[in-house]
XYZ file of C-alpha atoms in Angstrom:
147
model
C -16.670 20.308 12.496
C -15.661 22.241 15.595
C -15.505 19.892 18.543
C -15.866 16.860 16.296
C -13.157 14.266 16.863
C -11.893 12.383 13.859
C -10.130 9.053 13.787
C -6.519 9.159 12.681
C -5.844 7.244 9.464
C -2.704 5.328 8.568
C -2.537 4.292 4.904
C -0.431 1.251 4.016
C 0.580 0.409 0.458
C 0.453 -3.363 -0.007
C 2.075 -5.168 -2.943
C 2.520 -8.639 -1.440
C 6.232 -8.256 -0.734
C 7.596 -9.175 2.686
C 8.414 -5.498 3.203
C 4.781 -4.492 2.623
C 3.604 -7.244 4.997
C 5.968 -5.803 7.606
C 4.565 -2.336 6.839
C 1.114 -3.680 7.777
C 2.490 -5.022 11.066
C 4.203 -1.743 11.891
C 1.158 0.319 10.962
C -1.032 -1.747 13.274
C 1.477 -1.485 16.127
C 1.292 2.309 15.764
C -2.479 2.429 15.231
C -3.603 0.433 18.250
C -2.300 2.775 20.977
C -3.381 5.814 18.948
C -6.886 4.513 18.273
C -6.196 4.983 14.557
C -7.637 3.273 11.514
C -5.331 1.286 9.231
C -6.287 1.437 5.578
C -4.470 -1.288 3.628
C -4.508 -0.485 -0.083
C -3.416 -2.472 -3.121
C -3.073 -0.511 -6.361
C -3.371 -1.893 -9.858
C -3.247 -0.542 -13.384
C -3.618 -1.933 -16.879
C -0.273 -2.190 -18.672
C 0.364 0.347 -21.393
C -0.233 -0.807 -24.947
C 1.472 0.725 -27.932
C 0.288 1.751 -31.375
C -3.046 -0.027 -31.434
C -1.715 -3.418 -30.350
C -3.968 -5.347 -28.048
C -2.232 -7.337 -25.365
C -3.706 -10.768 -24.768
C -4.130 -12.284 -21.325
C -4.070 -9.000 -19.427
C -7.389 -9.217 -17.660
C -8.105 -9.885 -13.994
C -5.620 -7.293 -12.684
C -8.086 -6.014 -10.127
C -8.824 -9.549 -8.915
C -5.103 -10.302 -8.736
C -4.427 -7.202 -6.667
C -7.330 -8.127 -4.398
C -5.924 -11.607 -3.890
C -2.472 -10.227 -3.052
C -4.050 -7.855 -0.545
C -6.146 -10.621 1.018
C -3.141 -12.930 1.393
C -1.018 -10.150 2.893
C -3.712 -9.277 5.418
C -4.087 -12.940 6.379
C -0.314 -13.241 6.967
C -0.506 -10.413 9.487
C -3.945 -10.755 11.074
C -5.214 -14.241 10.297
C -8.694 -14.815 8.864
C -10.425 -12.009 10.821
C -9.386 -8.385 10.417
C -9.208 -6.229 13.539
C -11.995 -3.658 13.787
C -9.633 -0.787 12.983
C -8.337 -2.313 9.713
C -10.023 -1.772 6.353
C -8.816 -2.792 2.933
C -9.284 -1.359 -0.544
C -8.236 -2.253 -4.057
C -7.728 0.887 -6.127
C -7.071 1.324 -9.831
C -4.150 3.679 -10.241
C -0.386 3.926 -10.150
C 0.834 3.348 -6.601
C 3.155 6.362 -6.556
C 0.621 8.989 -7.613
C -2.269 7.352 -5.761
C -0.395 7.167 -2.454
C 0.662 10.795 -2.730
C -2.967 11.733 -3.339
C -4.094 9.522 -0.426
C -1.593 11.312 1.808
C -3.790 14.433 1.636
C -6.390 12.687 3.837
C -4.004 10.477 5.859
C -2.143 11.139 9.070
C 0.675 8.808 8.024
C 1.709 6.599 5.110
C 3.547 3.334 5.872
C 5.394 1.557 3.073
C 7.764 -1.331 2.691
C 11.197 -0.567 1.314
C 11.674 -1.807 -2.221
C 8.730 -4.070 -2.860
C 8.615 -5.469 -6.365
C 11.125 -4.115 -8.840
C 13.944 -1.652 -8.451
C 17.685 -1.911 -8.706
C 19.644 -3.811 -6.064
C 21.768 -0.837 -5.067
C 18.931 1.596 -4.371
C 18.196 2.306 -0.740
C 14.551 3.153 -1.468
C 12.293 2.052 -4.273
C 10.690 4.519 -6.636
C 7.316 4.493 -4.846
C 8.739 5.011 -1.370
C 11.188 7.656 -2.638
C 8.381 9.586 -4.328
C 6.194 9.396 -1.227
C 8.997 10.529 1.071
C 9.613 13.498 -1.222
C 6.035 14.493 -2.080
C 3.545 13.166 0.491
C 1.382 15.596 2.449
C 1.853 13.684 5.719
C 4.660 11.794 7.471
C 5.915 8.658 5.700
C 7.386 5.631 7.457
C 9.423 3.285 5.258
C 10.121 -0.122 6.820
C 12.416 -2.984 5.898
C 11.389 -6.588 5.532
C 12.440 -8.592 8.580
C 15.785 -10.288 8.149
C 15.660 -14.045 7.950
C 17.591 -15.828 10.657
C-alpha cells in the first residue's frame, strides 16, 4: 500500500435525535474540504429476554433503524445523498460497535445525549464511552438550540 492514497472516513452514529442529525451536518461540513467519506450508521439490537420468556411484537428492529437513518439523512441532505455519504444499518450495541468502527475511522462524530440518559449528564453513555475508548478522535456535538 506504499504510495496508495486512501480516503479519510468519518463515522457518524445516527439515532434519529436532533443531536445526531446535527452530527451528520457537522460531519459533512468537515468532510467536504477534506475530501473525506461520511459513513452514517444506525445500530440496532434485539432486546434482552429473560428466563425463556418470549417477547411479543419485537420484530422489525432492523427496518425501524433503517427508517430512522433514512429520515435523518433526508433532513440533512434531501432526497439525494452526496457522493461522499454512505449509510449502513448494523446489528449491534452502539457503544461497542462505534468503538470497534473507530479502528478503521479517522474520526467519529456523535450527537450529545440522543435517546435516553439522565437530564444532568453532560454526555450520554455512548458518547462518553467513545470519548474514553475510541481509537480515533471523537467530536461530540449539541443539537441546535431552538430560537
